[in-house]
C-alpha cells in the first residue's frame, strides 16, 4: 500500500519460509564478501552499521575516497557475489522498472547500531526506485521530507517487510532511529545470535 506519495510499504511481503530461505542466501553472500565497517568521508568516523554488497556494483565509504559505488570488495578486492534470485524476483514484482538492479547493499545492524537521517544521492539514476527488504529484529525507521529540517514520521519495519521508494520520494531524508527489542522468535542464524537486523537495498546506480 502507498503510505505516502512514492512510498509503498508491503508488510510481510516474505513469509517466514521465504525469510529463512533469503537469510541462507545472505549468509552465503557474507561468507564470500565479509561484512566491513565503512568510515565517514574526511572524519574517518566509523559507521555503527556493518555492510557488504552483492551485484555488479557495491556501495562503500572510507575516509579518503568518500561515498561511492565500485565493482570490488574493499578488503578482499574480489568482485561482489551475484544478487540472490529471491531478491531479483522481489525487484521484478515490486519495483515496476524495466532494468535489473545493479547493486544490493546489505546493512547489518547489531542491537545498538543506528543510521542517522540522510539522503541517498550517490546514484546517477534517480528515476529508478529503491527497494528495501528487512530481516530480523524490527527497527524504528524515520522518514522525513526533501529538506533536512522538514517534519518526519517514524514507523516500524519488521522482518519480511518490503518498502519501495520512487518518484518524488526518492530524495527524501530517512534513517534508522534504533533496533527494537525482539518480540517474535528470532530467525535462527549465527548472524542474529545477539539479535540484530539486516536490511537489503536494491538499486540502479546509473
Ligand atoms: C526512503 N538503509 O542503506 S532502507 C541506506 O534500513 C538506508 O538500512 C536503511 O537508508 C536501512 O541508505 C533504510 C529504506 C529506505 C531506503 C532508501 C530510501 C528508505 C528510503 C530513499 C529515500 C527515502
Ligand atoms: Fe538511505
Short mmCIF file of C-alpha atoms and ligand atoms in Angstrom, two decimals:
data_model
loop_
_atom_site.label_atom_id
_atom_site.label_comp_id
_atom_site.label_asym_id
_atom_site.label_seq_id
_atom_site.Cartn_x
_atom_site.Cartn_y
_atom_site.Cartn_z
CA UNK A 1 0.00 0.00 0.00
CA UNK A 2 1.08 3.58 -0.72
CA UNK A 3 1.67 5.17 2.68
CA UNK A 4 2.80 8.48 1.12
CA UNK A 5 3.32 9.56 -2.49
CA UNK A 6 6.04 7.31 -3.95
CA UNK A 7 6.42 5.28 -0.74
CA UNK A 8 4.92 1.78 -0.90
CA UNK A 9 5.04 -0.47 2.16
CA UNK A 10 4.28 -4.14 1.67
CA UNK A 11 4.03 -5.73 5.12
CA UNK A 12 5.09 -9.41 5.34
CA UNK A 13 5.98 -9.49 1.64
CA UNK A 14 8.12 -12.53 2.55
CA UNK A 15 6.51 -15.19 4.73
CA UNK A 16 8.63 -16.95 7.36
CA UNK A 17 9.82 -19.71 4.99
CA UNK A 18 10.84 -17.14 2.37
CA UNK A 19 12.65 -15.05 5.03
CA UNK A 20 14.66 -18.10 6.12
CA UNK A 21 15.48 -19.00 2.51
CA UNK A 22 16.66 -15.43 1.84
CA UNK A 23 18.67 -15.39 5.07
CA UNK A 24 20.54 -18.54 3.91
CA UNK A 25 21.38 -16.72 0.66
CA UNK A 26 22.63 -13.66 2.56
CA UNK A 27 24.76 -15.83 4.86
CA UNK A 28 26.39 -17.22 1.69
CA UNK A 29 26.94 -13.67 0.35
CA UNK A 30 28.60 -12.65 3.65
CA UNK A 31 30.80 -15.79 3.60
CA UNK A 32 32.21 -14.69 0.23
CA UNK A 33 32.11 -10.92 0.81
CA UNK A 34 32.69 -10.32 4.55
CA UNK A 35 30.94 -7.51 6.40
CA UNK A 36 33.15 -4.42 6.66
CA UNK A 37 32.82 -1.23 8.71
CA UNK A 38 32.55 1.82 6.46
CA UNK A 39 34.01 5.12 7.66
CA UNK A 40 32.82 8.66 7.07
CA UNK A 41 34.42 10.81 4.37
CA UNK A 42 37.02 13.24 5.80
CA UNK A 43 36.43 12.48 9.53
CA UNK A 44 37.05 8.74 9.21
CA UNK A 45 34.46 8.12 11.94
CA UNK A 46 33.20 4.51 11.71
CA UNK A 47 29.56 3.71 10.94
CA UNK A 48 27.78 1.66 13.60
CA UNK A 49 26.24 -0.37 10.76
CA UNK A 50 28.43 -3.02 9.09
CA UNK A 51 27.94 -3.63 5.39
CA UNK A 52 28.60 -5.75 2.37
CA UNK A 53 27.11 -5.92 -1.12
CA UNK A 54 26.10 -8.22 -3.93
CA UNK A 55 25.55 -7.46 -7.60
CA UNK A 56 27.77 -5.80 -10.20
CA UNK A 57 28.35 -2.72 -8.03
CA UNK A 58 28.56 -2.15 -4.29
CA UNK A 59 28.31 0.94 -2.11
CA UNK A 60 31.38 1.67 0.01
CA UNK A 61 32.69 4.61 2.02
CA UNK A 62 36.02 5.46 3.61
CA UNK A 63 37.91 8.48 4.86
CA UNK A 64 39.99 9.05 1.71
CA UNK A 65 37.58 8.02 -1.05
CA UNK A 66 34.18 9.07 0.34
CA UNK A 67 30.85 7.56 -0.70
CA UNK A 68 30.94 5.64 -3.98
CA UNK A 69 29.94 2.54 -5.90
CA UNK A 70 32.67 0.12 -7.00
CA UNK A 71 32.83 -3.39 -8.51
CA UNK A 72 35.22 -4.86 -5.91
CA UNK A 73 35.06 -5.58 -2.17
CA UNK A 74 37.31 -3.02 -0.43
CA UNK A 75 39.18 -5.66 1.61
CA UNK A 76 39.20 -8.87 -0.46
CA UNK A 77 39.45 -6.95 -3.80
CA UNK A 78 37.15 -9.63 -5.24
CA UNK A 79 34.01 -8.90 -7.30
CA UNK A 80 30.81 -8.82 -5.22
CA UNK A 81 28.79 -12.08 -5.34
CA UNK A 82 25.69 -12.12 -7.57
CA UNK A 83 22.34 -10.88 -6.29
CA UNK A 84 20.42 -13.96 -5.00
CA UNK A 85 17.38 -15.00 -7.10
CA UNK A 86 14.73 -14.20 -4.44
CA UNK A 87 15.87 -10.57 -4.44
CA UNK A 88 15.74 -10.36 -8.25
CA UNK A 89 12.22 -11.79 -8.07
CA UNK A 90 11.23 -9.17 -5.49
CA UNK A 91 12.60 -6.42 -7.76
CA UNK A 92 10.57 -7.78 -10.70
CA UNK A 93 7.44 -7.98 -8.58
CA UNK A 94 7.68 -4.64 -6.76
CA UNK A 95 9.97 -2.15 -8.49
CA UNK A 96 7.99 -1.60 -11.72
CA UNK A 97 11.24 -0.81 -13.55
CA UNK A 98 12.40 -2.35 -16.85
CA UNK A 99 16.07 -2.86 -15.95
CA UNK A 100 17.52 -5.18 -13.27
CA UNK A 101 19.12 -3.85 -10.07
CA UNK A 102 22.87 -3.06 -10.31
CA UNK A 103 23.63 -3.02 -6.59
CA UNK A 104 22.33 -4.68 -3.45
CA UNK A 105 23.64 -3.13 -0.25
CA UNK A 106 23.49 -5.45 2.77
CA UNK A 107 23.28 -3.44 6.01
CA UNK A 108 23.85 -5.36 9.24
CA UNK A 109 22.64 -3.69 12.46
CA UNK A 110 23.69 -5.09 15.80
CA UNK A 111 21.21 -4.18 18.56
CA UNK A 112 22.98 -0.85 19.26
CA UNK A 113 23.51 0.23 15.62
CA UNK A 114 21.61 3.09 14.02
CA UNK A 115 21.68 5.16 10.86
CA UNK A 116 21.37 8.92 11.00
CA UNK A 117 19.00 10.92 8.81
CA UNK A 118 20.40 11.16 5.27
CA UNK A 119 19.51 11.30 1.59
CA UNK A 120 20.51 8.62 -0.94
CA UNK A 121 22.11 10.65 -3.69
CA UNK A 122 25.15 8.64 -4.77
CA UNK A 123 23.25 7.22 -7.75
CA UNK A 124 23.25 8.96 -11.15
CA UNK A 125 19.92 7.29 -11.98
CA UNK A 126 17.34 8.98 -9.76
CA UNK A 127 14.42 7.75 -11.92
CA UNK A 128 14.73 4.17 -10.75
CA UNK A 129 13.09 3.25 -7.44
CA UNK A 130 14.90 1.78 -4.44
CA UNK A 131 13.59 -1.47 -2.98
CA UNK A 132 14.32 -2.30 0.67
CA UNK A 133 13.70 -5.64 2.39
CA UNK A 134 14.11 -6.17 6.15
CA UNK A 135 15.11 -9.34 8.02
CA UNK A 136 15.49 -9.98 11.74
CA UNK A 137 14.65 -7.57 14.53
CA UNK A 138 12.17 -4.72 13.99
CA UNK A 139 13.54 -1.22 13.74
CA UNK A 140 12.11 2.24 14.21
CA UNK A 141 12.51 3.75 10.75
CA UNK A 142 12.25 7.52 10.22
CA UNK A 143 11.01 9.16 7.04
CA UNK A 144 11.50 12.90 6.63
CA UNK A 145 10.91 15.29 3.77
CA UNK A 146 13.11 16.53 0.96
CA UNK A 147 14.90 19.03 3.23
CA UNK A 148 16.74 18.12 6.40
CA UNK A 149 14.58 20.29 8.67
CA UNK A 150 11.25 19.05 7.29
CA UNK A 151 8.92 17.21 9.67
CA UNK A 152 9.44 13.47 9.88
CA UNK A 153 7.40 10.49 10.95
CA UNK A 154 8.56 7.20 12.42
CA UNK A 155 7.18 3.71 11.90
CA UNK A 156 8.39 0.17 12.46
CA UNK A 157 9.91 -2.02 9.77
CA UNK A 158 9.66 -5.74 10.52
CA UNK A 159 11.20 -8.92 9.16
CA UNK A 160 9.74 -9.69 5.73
CA UNK A 161 8.52 -6.14 5.05
CA UNK A 162 9.30 -4.58 1.66
CA UNK A 163 9.47 -0.82 1.12
CA UNK A 164 9.76 0.84 -2.30
CA UNK A 165 10.77 4.46 -2.74
CA UNK A 166 10.19 6.02 -6.10
CA UNK A 167 9.24 9.20 -7.88
CA UNK A 168 9.23 12.22 -5.60
CA UNK A 169 10.09 10.10 -2.56
CA UNK A 170 13.49 9.10 -3.95
CA UNK A 171 15.33 12.06 -2.36
CA UNK A 172 13.55 12.12 0.99
CA UNK A 173 15.62 12.11 4.16
CA UNK A 174 15.42 8.85 6.11
CA UNK A 175 17.23 6.90 8.80
CA UNK A 176 17.03 4.14 11.39
CA UNK A 177 16.45 5.54 14.92
CA UNK A 178 17.07 2.24 16.64
CA UNK A 179 16.70 -1.51 16.62
CA UNK A 180 13.70 -2.60 18.69
CA UNK A 181 13.73 -5.34 21.36
CA UNK A 182 12.65 -8.61 19.86
CA UNK A 183 9.16 -9.90 20.47
CA UNK A 184 8.76 -12.59 17.81
CA UNK A 185 11.12 -15.60 17.94
CA UNK A 186 14.25 -14.55 16.09
CA UNK A 187 15.31 -16.17 12.82
CA UNK A 188 17.89 -18.86 13.56
CA UNK A 189 21.27 -17.68 12.30
CA UNK A 190 24.72 -17.06 13.79
CA UNK A 191 24.26 -13.51 12.44
CA UNK A 192 21.35 -12.96 14.81
CA UNK A 193 22.89 -14.64 17.89
CA UNK A 194 22.78 -11.31 19.77
CA UNK A 195 19.66 -10.04 18.00
CA UNK A 196 20.13 -7.62 15.17
CA UNK A 197 18.67 -6.71 11.81
CA UNK A 198 19.60 -6.93 8.16
CA UNK A 199 18.34 -4.53 5.53
CA UNK A 200 18.81 -5.20 1.83
CA UNK A 201 18.51 -2.27 -0.60
CA UNK A 202 18.32 -2.91 -4.34
CA UNK A 203 19.22 -0.03 -6.63
CA UNK A 204 20.04 1.17 -10.10
CA UNK A 205 23.26 3.17 -9.88
CA UNK A 206 23.18 4.91 -13.26
C1 LIG B 1 13.47 6.50 1.91
N1 LIG B 1 19.09 1.99 4.76
O1 LIG B 1 21.22 1.99 3.07
S1 LIG B 1 16.17 1.16 3.92
C2 LIG B 1 20.58 3.05 3.18
O2 LIG B 1 17.12 0.20 6.98
C3 LIG B 1 19.44 3.12 4.12
O3 LIG B 1 19.17 0.01 6.38
C4 LIG B 1 18.06 1.96 5.74
O4 LIG B 1 18.90 4.15 4.30
C5 LIG B 1 18.09 0.62 6.41
O5 LIG B 1 20.80 4.06 2.51
C6 LIG B 1 16.71 2.25 5.18
C7 LIG B 1 14.73 2.01 3.36
C8 LIG B 1 15.00 3.21 2.50
C9 LIG B 1 15.99 3.21 1.56
C10 LIG B 1 16.15 4.30 0.72
C11 LIG B 1 15.31 5.41 0.83
C12 LIG B 1 14.18 4.30 2.63
C13 LIG B 1 14.33 5.40 1.80
C14 LIG B 1 15.42 6.52 -0.05
C15 LIG B 1 14.55 7.56 0.07
C16 LIG B 1 13.58 7.57 1.05
FE1 LIG B 2 19.47 5.53 2.75
#
